[in-house]
Coordinates of C-alpha atoms in Angstrom, one line a residue:
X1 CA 115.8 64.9 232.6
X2 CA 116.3 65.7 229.1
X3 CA 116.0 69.4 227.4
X4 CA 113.5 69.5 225.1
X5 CA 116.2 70.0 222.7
X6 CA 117.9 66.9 223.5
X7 CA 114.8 65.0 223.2
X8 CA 113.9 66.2 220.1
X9 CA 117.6 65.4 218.2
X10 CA 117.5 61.8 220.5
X11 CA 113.9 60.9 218.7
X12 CA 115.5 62.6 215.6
X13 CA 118.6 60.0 215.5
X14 CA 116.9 56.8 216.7
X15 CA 114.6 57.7 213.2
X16 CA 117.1 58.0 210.8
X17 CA 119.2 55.0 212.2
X18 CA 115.5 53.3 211.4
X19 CA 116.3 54.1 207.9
X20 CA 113.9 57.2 207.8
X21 CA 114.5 60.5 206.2
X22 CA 113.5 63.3 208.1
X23 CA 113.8 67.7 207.8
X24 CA 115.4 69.3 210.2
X25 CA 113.4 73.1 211.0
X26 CA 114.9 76.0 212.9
X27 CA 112.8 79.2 213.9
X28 CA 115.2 81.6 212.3
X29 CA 113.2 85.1 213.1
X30 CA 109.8 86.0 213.7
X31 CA 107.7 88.9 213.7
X32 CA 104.6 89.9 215.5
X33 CA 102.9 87.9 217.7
X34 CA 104.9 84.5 217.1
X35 CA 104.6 81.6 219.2
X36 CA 107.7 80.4 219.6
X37 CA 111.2 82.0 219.9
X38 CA 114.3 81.6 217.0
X39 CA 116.2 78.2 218.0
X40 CA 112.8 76.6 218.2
X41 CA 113.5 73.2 216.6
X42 CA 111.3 70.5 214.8
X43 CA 111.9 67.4 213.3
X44 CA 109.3 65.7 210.5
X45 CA 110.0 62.5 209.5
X46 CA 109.4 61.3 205.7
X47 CA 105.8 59.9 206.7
X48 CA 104.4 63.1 208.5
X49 CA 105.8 61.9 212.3
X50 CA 106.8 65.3 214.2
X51 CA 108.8 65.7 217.3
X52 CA 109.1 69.9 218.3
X53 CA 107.7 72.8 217.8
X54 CA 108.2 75.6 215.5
X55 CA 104.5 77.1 215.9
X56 CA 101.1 76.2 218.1
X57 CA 100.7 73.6 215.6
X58 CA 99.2 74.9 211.9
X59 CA 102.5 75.1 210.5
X60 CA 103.5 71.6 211.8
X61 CA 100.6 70.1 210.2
X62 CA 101.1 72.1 207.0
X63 CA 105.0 70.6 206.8
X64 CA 104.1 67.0 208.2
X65 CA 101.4 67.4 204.8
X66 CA 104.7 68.4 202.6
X67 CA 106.6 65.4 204.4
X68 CA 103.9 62.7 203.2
X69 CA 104.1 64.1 199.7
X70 CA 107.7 64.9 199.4
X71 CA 107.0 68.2 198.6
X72 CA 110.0 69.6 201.3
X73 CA 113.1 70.6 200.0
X74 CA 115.9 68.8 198.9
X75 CA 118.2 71.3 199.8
X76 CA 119.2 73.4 202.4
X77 CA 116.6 76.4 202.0
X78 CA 114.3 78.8 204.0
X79 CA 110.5 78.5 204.0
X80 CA 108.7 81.7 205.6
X81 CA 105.2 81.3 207.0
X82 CA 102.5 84.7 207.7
X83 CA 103.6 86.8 205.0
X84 CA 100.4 88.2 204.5
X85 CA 97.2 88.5 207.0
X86 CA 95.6 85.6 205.3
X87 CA 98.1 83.2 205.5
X88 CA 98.6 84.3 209.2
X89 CA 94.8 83.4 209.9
X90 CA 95.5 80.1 208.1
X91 CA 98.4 79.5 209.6
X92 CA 97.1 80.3 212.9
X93 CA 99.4 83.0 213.3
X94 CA 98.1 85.8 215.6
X95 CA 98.3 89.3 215.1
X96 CA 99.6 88.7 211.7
X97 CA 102.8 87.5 212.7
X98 CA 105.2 85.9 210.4
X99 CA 108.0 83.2 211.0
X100 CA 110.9 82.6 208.9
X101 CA 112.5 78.8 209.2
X102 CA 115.9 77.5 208.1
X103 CA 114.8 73.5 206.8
X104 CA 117.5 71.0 206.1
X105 CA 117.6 68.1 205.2
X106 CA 118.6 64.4 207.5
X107 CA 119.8 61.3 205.8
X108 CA 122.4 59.8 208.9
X109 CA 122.1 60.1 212.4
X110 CA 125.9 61.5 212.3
X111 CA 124.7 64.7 210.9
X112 CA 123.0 64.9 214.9
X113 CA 126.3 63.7 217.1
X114 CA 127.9 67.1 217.5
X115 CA 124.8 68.7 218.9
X116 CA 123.5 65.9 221.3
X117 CA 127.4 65.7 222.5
X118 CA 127.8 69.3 222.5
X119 CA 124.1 69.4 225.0
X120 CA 125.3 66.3 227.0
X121 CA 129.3 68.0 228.0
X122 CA 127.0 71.6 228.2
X123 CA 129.0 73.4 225.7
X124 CA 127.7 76.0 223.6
X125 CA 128.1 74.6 220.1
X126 CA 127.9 76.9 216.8
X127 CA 126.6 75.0 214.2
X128 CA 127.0 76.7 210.2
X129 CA 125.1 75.3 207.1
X130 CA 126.2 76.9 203.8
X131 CA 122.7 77.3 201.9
X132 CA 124.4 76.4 198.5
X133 CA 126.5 73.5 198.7
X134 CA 125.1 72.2 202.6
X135 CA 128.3 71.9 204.0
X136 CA 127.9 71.9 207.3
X137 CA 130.6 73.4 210.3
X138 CA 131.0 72.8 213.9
X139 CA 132.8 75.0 216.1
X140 CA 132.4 75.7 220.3
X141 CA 131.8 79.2 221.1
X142 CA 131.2 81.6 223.8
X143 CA 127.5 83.6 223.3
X144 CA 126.7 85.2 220.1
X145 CA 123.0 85.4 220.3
X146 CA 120.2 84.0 218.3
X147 CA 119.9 82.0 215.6
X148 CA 120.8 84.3 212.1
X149 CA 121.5 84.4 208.8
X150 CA 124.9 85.9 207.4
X151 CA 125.5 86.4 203.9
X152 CA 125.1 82.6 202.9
X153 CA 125.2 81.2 206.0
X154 CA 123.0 79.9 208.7
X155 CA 124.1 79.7 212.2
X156 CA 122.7 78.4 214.8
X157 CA 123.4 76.7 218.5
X158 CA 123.1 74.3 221.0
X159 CA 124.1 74.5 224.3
X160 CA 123.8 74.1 227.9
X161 CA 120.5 73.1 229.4
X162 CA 119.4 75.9 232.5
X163 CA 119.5 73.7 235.7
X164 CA 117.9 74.6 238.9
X165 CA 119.9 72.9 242.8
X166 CA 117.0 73.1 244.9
X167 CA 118.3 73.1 249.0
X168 CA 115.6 71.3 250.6
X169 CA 113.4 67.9 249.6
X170 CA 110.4 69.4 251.5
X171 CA 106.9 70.2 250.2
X172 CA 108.2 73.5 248.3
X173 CA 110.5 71.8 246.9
X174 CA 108.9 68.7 245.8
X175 CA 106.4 70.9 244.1
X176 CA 108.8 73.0 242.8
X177 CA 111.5 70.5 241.6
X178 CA 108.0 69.2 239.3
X179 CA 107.3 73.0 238.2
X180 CA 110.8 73.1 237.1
X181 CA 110.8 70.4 234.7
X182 CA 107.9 71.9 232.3
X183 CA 110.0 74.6 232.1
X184 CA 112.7 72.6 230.6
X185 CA 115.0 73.0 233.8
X186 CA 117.5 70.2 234.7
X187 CA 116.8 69.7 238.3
X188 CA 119.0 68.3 240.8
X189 CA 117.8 68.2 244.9
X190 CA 120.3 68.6 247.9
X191 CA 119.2 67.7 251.3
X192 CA 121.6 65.9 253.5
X193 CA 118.6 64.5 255.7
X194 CA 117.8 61.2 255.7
X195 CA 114.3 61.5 256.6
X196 CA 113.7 63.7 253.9
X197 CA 115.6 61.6 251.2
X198 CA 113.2 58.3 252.4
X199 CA 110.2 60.8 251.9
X200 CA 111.2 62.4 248.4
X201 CA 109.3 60.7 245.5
X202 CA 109.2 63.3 242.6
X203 CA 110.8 61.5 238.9
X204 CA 113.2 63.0 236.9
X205 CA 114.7 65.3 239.8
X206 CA 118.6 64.3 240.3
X207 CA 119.1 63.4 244.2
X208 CA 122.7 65.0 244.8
X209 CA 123.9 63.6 248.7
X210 CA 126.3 65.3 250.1
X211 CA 126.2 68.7 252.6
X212 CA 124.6 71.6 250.5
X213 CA 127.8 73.5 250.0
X214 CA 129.9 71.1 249.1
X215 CA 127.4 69.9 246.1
X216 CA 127.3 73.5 245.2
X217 CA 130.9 73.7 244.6
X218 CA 130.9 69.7 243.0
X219 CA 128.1 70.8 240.1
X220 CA 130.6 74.0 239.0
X221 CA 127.5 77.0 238.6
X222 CA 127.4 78.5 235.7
X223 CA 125.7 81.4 234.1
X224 CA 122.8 78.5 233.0
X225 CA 122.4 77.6 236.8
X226 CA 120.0 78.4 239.4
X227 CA 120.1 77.6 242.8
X228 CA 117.3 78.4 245.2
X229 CA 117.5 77.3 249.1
X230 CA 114.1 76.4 251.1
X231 CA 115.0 73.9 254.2
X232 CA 114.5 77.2 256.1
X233 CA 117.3 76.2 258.4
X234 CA 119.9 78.4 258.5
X235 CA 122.2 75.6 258.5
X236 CA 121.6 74.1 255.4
X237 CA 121.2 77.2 253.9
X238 CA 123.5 79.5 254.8
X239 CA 126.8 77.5 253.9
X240 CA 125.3 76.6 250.5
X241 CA 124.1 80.5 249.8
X242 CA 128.0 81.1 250.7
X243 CA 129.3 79.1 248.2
X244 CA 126.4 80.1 245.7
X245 CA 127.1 83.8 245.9
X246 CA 130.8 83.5 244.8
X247 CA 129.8 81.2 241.3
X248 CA 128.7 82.3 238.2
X249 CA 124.8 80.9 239.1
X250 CA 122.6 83.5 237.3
X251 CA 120.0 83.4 240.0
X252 CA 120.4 82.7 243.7
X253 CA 117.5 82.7 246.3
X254 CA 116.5 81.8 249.3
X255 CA 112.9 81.4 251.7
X256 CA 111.7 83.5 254.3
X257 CA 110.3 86.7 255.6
X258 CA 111.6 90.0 255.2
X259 CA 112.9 90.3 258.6
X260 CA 114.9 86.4 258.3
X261 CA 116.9 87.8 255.2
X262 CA 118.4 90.3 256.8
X263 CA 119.8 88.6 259.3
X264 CA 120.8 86.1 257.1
X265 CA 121.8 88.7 254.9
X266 CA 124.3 90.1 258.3
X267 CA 125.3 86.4 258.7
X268 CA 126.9 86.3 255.1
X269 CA 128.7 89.6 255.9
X270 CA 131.0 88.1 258.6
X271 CA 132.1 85.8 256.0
X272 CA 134.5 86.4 253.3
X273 CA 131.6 88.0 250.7
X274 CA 131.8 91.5 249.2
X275 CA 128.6 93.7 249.6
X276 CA 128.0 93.1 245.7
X277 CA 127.7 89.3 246.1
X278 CA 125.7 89.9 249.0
X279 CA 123.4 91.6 247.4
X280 CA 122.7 89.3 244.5
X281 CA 120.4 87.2 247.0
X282 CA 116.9 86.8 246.0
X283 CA 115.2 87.4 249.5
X284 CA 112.6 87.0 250.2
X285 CA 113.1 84.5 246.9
X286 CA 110.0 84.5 243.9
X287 CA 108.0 87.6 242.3
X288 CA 105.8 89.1 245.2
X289 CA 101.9 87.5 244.4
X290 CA 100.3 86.9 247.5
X291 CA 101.6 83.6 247.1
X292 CA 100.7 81.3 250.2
X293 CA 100.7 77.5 249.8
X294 CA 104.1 75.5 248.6
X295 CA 102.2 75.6 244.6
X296 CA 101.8 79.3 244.7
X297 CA 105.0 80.1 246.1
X298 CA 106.6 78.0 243.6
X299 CA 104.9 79.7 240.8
X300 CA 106.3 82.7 242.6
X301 CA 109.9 81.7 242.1
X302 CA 109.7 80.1 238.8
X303 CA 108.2 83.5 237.7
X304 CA 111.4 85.2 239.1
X305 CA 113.5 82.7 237.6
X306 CA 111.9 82.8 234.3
X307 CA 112.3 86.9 234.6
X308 CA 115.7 86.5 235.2
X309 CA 116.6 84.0 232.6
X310 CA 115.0 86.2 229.9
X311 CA 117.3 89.2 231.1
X312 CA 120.3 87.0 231.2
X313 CA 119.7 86.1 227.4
X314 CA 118.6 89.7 226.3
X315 CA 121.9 91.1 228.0
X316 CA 123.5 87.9 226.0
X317 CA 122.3 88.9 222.7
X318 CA 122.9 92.6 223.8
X319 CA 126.6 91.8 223.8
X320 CA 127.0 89.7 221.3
X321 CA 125.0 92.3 218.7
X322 CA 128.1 94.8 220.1
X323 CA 130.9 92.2 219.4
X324 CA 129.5 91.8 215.6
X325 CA 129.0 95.6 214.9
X326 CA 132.5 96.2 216.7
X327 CA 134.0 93.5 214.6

């Protein structure tokens, strides 16, 4: 499955090889109570057709209504949105928040290649427009934060999608492998049971075969990877939570009670795993709800997951606001 990212510059290209023109709209900062986040993208095309999301919907309307008139600009430029209460409540901004977006202008699918192939390889690209002149440059980059503006330059990035390796192709995590897609999680599914791969019917999901552990070493974790274990047999799970705890997976999990954990927990000590990597298991795995049935426990975890994501970029942008003021 796509990002939504990825689907948005996809629909993006496949216009302007049509022979449309489009804008190109980046959520640069926002104030308040903002819908979305900076990096929110959106792509209006010349006759008012929209693909993303810069807002709950107002402000798309109001720029596909500039796109039919050709009232968008013709240059690189930023448009801000809420700057007063009234135009918040037009907008339908609430709390009188305001958004600032970077719009740019497409005329050739080849101004979209080094972002789709920078999503596809899961690279973190850097990508700089020069509000003057619109020269536009490319470089690969290790985390610098959010979108931003700098002197007269806008930078912003594309990168890897957040995946999720779900152990198991039972009920949890058929439900949860669907869950996981709305939340723009690449999903791929492990289970090395053949009664459970004739049973598994949920699209998009990627079936990985192959024993657990060895897929987790084959798919390389990174800090954009999750990887939650729910066969609830210890032998599936364990040898793949082995291998999990020594990547760079930013979130690692696993079913069952309280009292299973920790002997699953003393079963990872005999192997070759500090106390530390031990101790980054998610055990009993998912936010504590009541949660009972296979949907509310998967709510539970993607809760967790979405908690843990959020921390992982705040520590990012953390960092990388330390690297700029240090530089």
């Amino acid at each position: 499955m796509q990002s939504s990212d990825q689907e948005v510059l996809q629909r993006a290209s496949d216009w302007l090889q049509q022979g449309y023109r489009a804008h190109l709209f980046t959520v640069i900062q926002t104030w308040g109570s903002a819908p979305r986040l900076p990096g929110a993208i959106l792509v209006v095309r010349e006759d008012g057709h929209l693909v993303g999301s810069v807002s709950g919907g107002c402000i798309e309307d109001d720029l596909a209504d500039k796109a039919k008139h050709q009232q968008l600009p013709e240059q690189a430029s930023i448009m801000e949105y809420g700057v007063n209460q009234a135009e918040a409540q037009r907008f339908g901004i609430p709390c009188g928040g305001q958004i600032k977006i970077f719009s740019e202008p497409l005329t050739h699918e080849s101004q979209l290649v080094p972002m789709l192939e920078s999503l596809a390889q899961r690279r973190l690209l850097k990508r700089s427009v020069h509000l003057p002149s619109g020269e536009v440059r490319h470089a690969y980059v290790l985390p610098e934060g959010q979108p931003r503006l700098e002197s007269e330059w806008f930078h912003s990035y594309f990168g890897p999608q957040w995946r999720l390796l779900i152990i198991g192709a039972n009920q949890l995590g058929s439900v949860l492998a669907a869950m996981a897609q709305a939340l723009d999680f690449y999903v791929m599914i492990c289970d090395p049971r053949e009664e459970m791969r004739a049973e598994w019917h949920v699209e998009g999901a990627d079936w990985l075969p192959g024993m657990p552990d060895d897929v987790v070493l084959e798919i390389v974790p990174d800090p954009h990877t999750a990887i939650v274990a729910v066969t609830h047999d210890p032998k599936l799970d364990d040898m793949a939570l082995l291998e999990a705890l020594k990547s760079n997976a930013f979130y690692i999990g696993a079913l069952g009670a309280v009292k299973n954990q920790e002997k699953r927990k003393q079963r990872l000590r005999s192997f070759d795993l500090s106390e530390q990597e031990v101790n980054r298991l998610h055990g009993p795995v998912g936010l504590r709800i009541g949660s009972r049935t296979p949907a509310e426990i998967a709510v539970s975890i993607l809760a967790e997951l979405i908690q843990e994501r959020s921390q992982v970029q705040q520590a990012g942008l953390s960092q990388a606001a330390t690297t700029r003021a240090v530089a």
